Coordinates of C-alpha atoms and ligand atoms in Angstrom, one line a residue:
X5 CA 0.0 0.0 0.0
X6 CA 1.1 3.9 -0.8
X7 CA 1.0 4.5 3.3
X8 CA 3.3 2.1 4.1
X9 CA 5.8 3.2 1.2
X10 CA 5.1 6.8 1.2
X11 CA 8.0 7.3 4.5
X12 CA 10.8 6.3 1.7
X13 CA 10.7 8.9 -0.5
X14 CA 11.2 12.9 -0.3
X15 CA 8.2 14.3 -1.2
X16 CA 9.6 17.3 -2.8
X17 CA 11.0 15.8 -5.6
X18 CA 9.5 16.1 -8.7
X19 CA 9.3 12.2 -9.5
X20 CA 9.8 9.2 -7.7
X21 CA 10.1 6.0 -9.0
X22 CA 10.1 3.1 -6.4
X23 CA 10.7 -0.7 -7.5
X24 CA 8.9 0.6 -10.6
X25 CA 7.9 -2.3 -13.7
X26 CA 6.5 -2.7 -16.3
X27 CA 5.1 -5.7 -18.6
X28 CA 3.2 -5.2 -21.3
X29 CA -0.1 -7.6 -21.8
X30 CA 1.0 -9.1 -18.7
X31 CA -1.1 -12.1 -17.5
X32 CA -1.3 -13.4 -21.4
X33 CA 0.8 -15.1 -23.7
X34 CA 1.8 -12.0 -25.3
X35 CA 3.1 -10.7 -21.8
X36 CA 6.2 -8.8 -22.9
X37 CA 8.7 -7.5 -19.6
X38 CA 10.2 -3.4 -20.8
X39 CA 10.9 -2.4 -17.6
X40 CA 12.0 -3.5 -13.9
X41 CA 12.8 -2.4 -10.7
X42 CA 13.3 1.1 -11.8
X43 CA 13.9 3.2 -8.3
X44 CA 15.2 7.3 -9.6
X45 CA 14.7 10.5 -7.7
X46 CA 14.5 13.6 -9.8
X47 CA 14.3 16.9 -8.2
X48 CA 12.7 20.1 -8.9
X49 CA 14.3 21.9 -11.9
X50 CA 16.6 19.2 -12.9
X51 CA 17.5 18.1 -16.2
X52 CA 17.7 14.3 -16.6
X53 CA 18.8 12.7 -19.7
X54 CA 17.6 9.0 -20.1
X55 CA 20.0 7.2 -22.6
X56 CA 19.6 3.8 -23.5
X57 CA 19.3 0.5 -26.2
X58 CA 16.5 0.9 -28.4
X59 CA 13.9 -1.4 -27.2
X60 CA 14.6 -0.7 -23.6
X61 CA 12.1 0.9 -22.1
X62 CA 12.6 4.6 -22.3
X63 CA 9.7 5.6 -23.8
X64 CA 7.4 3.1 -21.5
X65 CA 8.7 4.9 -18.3
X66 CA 8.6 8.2 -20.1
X67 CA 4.2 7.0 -20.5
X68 CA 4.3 5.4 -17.0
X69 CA 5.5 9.1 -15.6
X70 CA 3.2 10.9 -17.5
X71 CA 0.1 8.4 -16.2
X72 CA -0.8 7.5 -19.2
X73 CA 0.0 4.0 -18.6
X74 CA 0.0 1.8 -15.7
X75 CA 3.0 0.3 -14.0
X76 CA 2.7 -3.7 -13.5
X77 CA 5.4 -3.4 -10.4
X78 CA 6.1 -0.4 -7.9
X79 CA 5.0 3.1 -7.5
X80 CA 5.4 6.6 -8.8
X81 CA 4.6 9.7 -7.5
X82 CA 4.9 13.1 -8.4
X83 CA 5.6 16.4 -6.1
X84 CA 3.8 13.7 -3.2
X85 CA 1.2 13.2 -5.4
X86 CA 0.6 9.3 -6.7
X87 CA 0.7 9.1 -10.6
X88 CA -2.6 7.1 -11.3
X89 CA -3.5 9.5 -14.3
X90 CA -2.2 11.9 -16.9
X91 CA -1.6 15.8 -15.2
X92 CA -1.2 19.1 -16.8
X93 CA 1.3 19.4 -14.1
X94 CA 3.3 16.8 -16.2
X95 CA 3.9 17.4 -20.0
X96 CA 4.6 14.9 -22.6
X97 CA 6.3 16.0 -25.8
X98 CA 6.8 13.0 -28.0
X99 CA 9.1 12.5 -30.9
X100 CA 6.9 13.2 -33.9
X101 CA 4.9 16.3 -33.5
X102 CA 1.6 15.5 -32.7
X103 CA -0.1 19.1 -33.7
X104 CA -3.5 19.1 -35.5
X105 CA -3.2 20.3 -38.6
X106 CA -6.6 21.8 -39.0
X107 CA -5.9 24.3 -36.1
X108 CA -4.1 27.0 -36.3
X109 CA -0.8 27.6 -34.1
X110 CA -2.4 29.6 -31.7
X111 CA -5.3 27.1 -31.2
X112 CA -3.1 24.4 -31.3
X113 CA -1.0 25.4 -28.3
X114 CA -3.7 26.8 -26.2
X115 CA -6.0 23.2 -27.3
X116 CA -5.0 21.6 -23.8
X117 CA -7.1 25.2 -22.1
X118 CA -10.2 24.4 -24.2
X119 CA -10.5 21.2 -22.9
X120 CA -10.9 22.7 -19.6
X121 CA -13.3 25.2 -20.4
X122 CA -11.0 28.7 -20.9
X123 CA -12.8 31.1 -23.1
X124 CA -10.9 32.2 -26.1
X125 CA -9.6 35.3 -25.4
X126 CA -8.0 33.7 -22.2
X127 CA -6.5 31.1 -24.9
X128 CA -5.3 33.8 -27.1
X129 CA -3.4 35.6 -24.5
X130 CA -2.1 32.5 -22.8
X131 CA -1.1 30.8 -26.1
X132 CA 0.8 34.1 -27.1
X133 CA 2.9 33.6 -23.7
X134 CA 4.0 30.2 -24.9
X135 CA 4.8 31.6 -28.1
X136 CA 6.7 34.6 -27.0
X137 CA 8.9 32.5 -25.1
X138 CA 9.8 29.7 -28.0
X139 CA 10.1 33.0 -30.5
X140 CA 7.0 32.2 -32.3
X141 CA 4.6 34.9 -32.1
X142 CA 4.6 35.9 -35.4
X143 CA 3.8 32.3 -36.5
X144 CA 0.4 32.8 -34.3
X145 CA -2.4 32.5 -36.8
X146 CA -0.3 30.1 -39.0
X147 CA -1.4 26.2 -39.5
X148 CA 1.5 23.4 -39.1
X149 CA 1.8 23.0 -42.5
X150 CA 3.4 26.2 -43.1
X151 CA 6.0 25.3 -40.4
X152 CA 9.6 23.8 -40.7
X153 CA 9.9 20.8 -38.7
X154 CA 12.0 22.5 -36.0
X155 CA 8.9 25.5 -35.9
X156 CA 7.0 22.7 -35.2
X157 CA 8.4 21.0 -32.3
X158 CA 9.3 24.5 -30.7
X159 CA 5.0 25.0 -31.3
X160 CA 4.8 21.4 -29.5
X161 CA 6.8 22.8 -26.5
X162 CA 5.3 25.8 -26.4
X163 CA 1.9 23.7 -26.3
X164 CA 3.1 21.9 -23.1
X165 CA 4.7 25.3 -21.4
X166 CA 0.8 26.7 -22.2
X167 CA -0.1 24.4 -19.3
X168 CA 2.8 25.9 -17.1
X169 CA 3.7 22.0 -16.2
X170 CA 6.1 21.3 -13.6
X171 CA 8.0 18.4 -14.9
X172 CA 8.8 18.1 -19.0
X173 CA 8.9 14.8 -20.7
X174 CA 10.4 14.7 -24.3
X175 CA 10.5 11.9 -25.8
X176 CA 13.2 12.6 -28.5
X177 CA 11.9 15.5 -29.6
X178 CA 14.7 16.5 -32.0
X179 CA 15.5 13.0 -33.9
X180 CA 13.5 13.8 -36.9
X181 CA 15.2 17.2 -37.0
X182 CA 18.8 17.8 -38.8
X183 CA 22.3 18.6 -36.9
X184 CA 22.2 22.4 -37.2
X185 CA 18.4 22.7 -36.2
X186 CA 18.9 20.1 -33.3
X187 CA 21.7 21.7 -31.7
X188 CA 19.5 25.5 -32.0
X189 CA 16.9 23.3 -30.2
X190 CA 18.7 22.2 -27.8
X191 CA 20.2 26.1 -26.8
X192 CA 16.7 27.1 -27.2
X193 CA 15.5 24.2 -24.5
X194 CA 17.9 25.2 -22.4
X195 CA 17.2 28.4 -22.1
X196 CA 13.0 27.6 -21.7
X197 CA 14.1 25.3 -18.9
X198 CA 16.2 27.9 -16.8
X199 CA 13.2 30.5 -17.1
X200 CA 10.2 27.9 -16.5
X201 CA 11.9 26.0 -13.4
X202 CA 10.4 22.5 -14.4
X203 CA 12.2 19.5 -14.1
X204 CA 13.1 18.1 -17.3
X205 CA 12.9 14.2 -18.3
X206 CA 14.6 13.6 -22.0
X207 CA 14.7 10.3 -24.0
X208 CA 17.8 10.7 -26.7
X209 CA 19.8 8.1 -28.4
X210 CA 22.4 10.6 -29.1
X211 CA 25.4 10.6 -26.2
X212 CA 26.3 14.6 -27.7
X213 CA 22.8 15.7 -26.9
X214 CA 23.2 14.3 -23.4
X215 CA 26.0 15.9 -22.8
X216 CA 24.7 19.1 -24.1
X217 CA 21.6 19.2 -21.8
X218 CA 21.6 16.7 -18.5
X219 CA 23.0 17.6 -15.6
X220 CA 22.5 13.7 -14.6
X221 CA 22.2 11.0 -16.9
X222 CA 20.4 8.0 -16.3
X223 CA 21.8 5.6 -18.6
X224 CA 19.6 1.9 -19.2
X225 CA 20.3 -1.9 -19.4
X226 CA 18.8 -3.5 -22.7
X227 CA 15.5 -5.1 -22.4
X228 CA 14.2 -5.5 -19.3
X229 CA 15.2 -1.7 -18.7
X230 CA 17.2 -1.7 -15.8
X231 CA 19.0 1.6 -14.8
X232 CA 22.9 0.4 -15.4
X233 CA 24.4 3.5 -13.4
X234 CA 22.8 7.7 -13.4
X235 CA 25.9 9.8 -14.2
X236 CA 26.0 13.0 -13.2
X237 CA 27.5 16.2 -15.5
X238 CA 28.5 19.0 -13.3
X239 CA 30.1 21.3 -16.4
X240 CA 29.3 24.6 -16.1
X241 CA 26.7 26.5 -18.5
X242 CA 26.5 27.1 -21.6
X243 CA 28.8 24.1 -22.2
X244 CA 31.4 24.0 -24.3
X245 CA 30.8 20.6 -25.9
X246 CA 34.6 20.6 -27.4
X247 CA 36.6 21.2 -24.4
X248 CA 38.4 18.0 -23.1
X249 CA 36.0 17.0 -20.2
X250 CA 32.9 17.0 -22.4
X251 CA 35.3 14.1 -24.7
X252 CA 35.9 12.4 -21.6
X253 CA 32.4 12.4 -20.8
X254 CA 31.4 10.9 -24.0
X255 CA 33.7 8.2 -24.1
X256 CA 32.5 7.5 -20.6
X257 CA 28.9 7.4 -21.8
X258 CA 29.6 5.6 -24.9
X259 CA 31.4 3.1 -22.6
X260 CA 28.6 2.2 -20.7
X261 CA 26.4 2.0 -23.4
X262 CA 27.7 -0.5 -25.7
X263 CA 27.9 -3.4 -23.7
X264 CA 24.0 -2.6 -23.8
X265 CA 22.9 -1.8 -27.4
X266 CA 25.0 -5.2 -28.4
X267 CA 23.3 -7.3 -26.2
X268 CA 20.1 -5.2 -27.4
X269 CA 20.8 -6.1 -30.9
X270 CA 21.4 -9.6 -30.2
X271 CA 18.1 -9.8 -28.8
X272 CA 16.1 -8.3 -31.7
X273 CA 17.8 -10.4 -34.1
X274 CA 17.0 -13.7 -32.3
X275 CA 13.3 -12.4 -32.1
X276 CA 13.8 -11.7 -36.3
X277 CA 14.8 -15.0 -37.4
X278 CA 12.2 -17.2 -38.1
X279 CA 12.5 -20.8 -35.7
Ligands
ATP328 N1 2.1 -0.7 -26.4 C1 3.0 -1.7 -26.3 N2 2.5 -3.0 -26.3 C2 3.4 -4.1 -26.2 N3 4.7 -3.9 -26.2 C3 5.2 -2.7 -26.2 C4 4.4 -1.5 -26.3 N4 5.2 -0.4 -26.3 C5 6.4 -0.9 -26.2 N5 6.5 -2.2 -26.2 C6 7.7 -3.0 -26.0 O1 8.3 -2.7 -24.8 C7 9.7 -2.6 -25.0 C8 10.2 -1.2 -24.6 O2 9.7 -0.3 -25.6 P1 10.0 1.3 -25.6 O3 9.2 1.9 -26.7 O4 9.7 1.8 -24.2 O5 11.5 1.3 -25.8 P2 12.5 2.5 -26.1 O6 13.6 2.4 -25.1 O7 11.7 3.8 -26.0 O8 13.0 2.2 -27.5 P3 13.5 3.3 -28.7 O9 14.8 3.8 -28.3 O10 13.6 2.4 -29.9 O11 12.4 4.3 -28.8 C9 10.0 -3.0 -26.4 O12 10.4 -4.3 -26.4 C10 8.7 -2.8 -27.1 O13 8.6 -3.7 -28.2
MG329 MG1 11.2 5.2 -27.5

């Protein structure tokens, strides 16, 4: 029961994950094991990276956090609040945009306020906010189509700022963009993050864009999801992603992760080849 746990945790921090699992279709033949024993303490106003094997889980604890999936094993909770549903205190932001392209930018980012009843001009003035702050204000009355893909995602964050959340999670939102646009985005994220005072939560693949951002990273086993070892960064900001540290740091992190994403790809091939 939550009582008898809750005396473990802090309840300031922004998530807690304790003995935390997941298995998908659990109970049937198709039962599927992502994650286990996940335990991680993030606390207000971090930035926590999340590196790991494809296939390992990333994304299902990013879901689990946000409540909008249910963990088989252990318990999350949020600012001492259990996560049993989704929150507009917790934003998801997931790789592909998910705008509606029907809507216009403005409408888009302040969609999240209709649903709870705000009356337009409230959304307006609100959704301009956002926009202001990602440097889109003259895209306002725009529709996604008319967008770069980088406008877009900085329209999808500016969606989930709209709802003034206290803890981010982005799912890599910058894979589909080029190596110019991602590393703006990530300046530009960092910069959102120091002035909104949430706790960030960021899936990557890409050990640079770790560095870049995290000030810890929580680097994962390959399938179940295990957390191998949480490293933390303490170089100062803005980083200078050439000096000799940061190349220490990602021979470090590529280190740790390739015992992983071999043992990762050994599994998906076995599941591949037909028996
Ligand atoms: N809805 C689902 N139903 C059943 N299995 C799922 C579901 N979503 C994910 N899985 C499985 O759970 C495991 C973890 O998936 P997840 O998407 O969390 O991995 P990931 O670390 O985000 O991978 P990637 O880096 O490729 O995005 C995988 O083996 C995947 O096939
Ligand atoms: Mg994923």
């Amino acid at each position: 029961m939550s009582s008898e746990i809750a005396p473990h945790f802090s309840s300031k921090d922004a998530v807690v994950c304790r003995g935390v699992g997941k298995t998908w279709a659990a109970g049937t033949k198709r039962a599927h094991e992502a994650l286990r024993d996940i335990d991680l303490d993030i606390k207000p106003g971090e930035f926590v990276v999340f590196l790991g094997p494809s296939g390992c889980g990333k994304s299902t604890l990013l879901y689990l956090i946000a409540g909008l999936e249910d963990a088989t094993g252990g318990q999350i909770w949020s600012f001492s609040d259990k996560v049993e549903m989704p929150s507009p205190e917790r934003s998801l932001i997931f790789q592909e945009t998910s705008l509606f392209p029907w809507l216009t930018v403005w409408q888009n980012v302040s969609f999240g306020l209709a649903i709870r009843g705000a009356s337009q001009e409230e959304r307006r003035k609100v959704a301009a906010e956002a926009l202001q702050r990602v440097g889109l204000i003259a895209a306002m009355d725009k529709r996604p189509d008319e967008l770069s893909g980088g406008m877009r995602q900085r329209v999808a964050v500016a969606r989930a700022l709209a709802m003034r959340p206290k803890v981010l999670l982005m799912d890599e939102p910058f894979a589909a963009l080029d190596v110019q646009t991602r590393a703006r985005m990530q300046d530009f994220l960092l910069d959102v993050w120091r002035d909104s005072g949430a706790s960030v939560l960021f899936v990557t693949h890409h050990i640079d864009e770790a560095v870049a951002l995290a000030d810890r990273v929580v680097v994962f086993t390959s399938r179940p999801g295990r957390i191998k070892t949480i490293y933390p960064i303490d170089l100062p900001r803005p980083r200078n992603l050439f000096s000799r540290e940061a190349e220490t740091i990602r021979i470090q992190l590529t280190e740790l992760l390739r015992d992983e994403v071999d043992r990762a790809f050994a599994e998906q091939e076995a599941f591949a080849t037909p028996a």
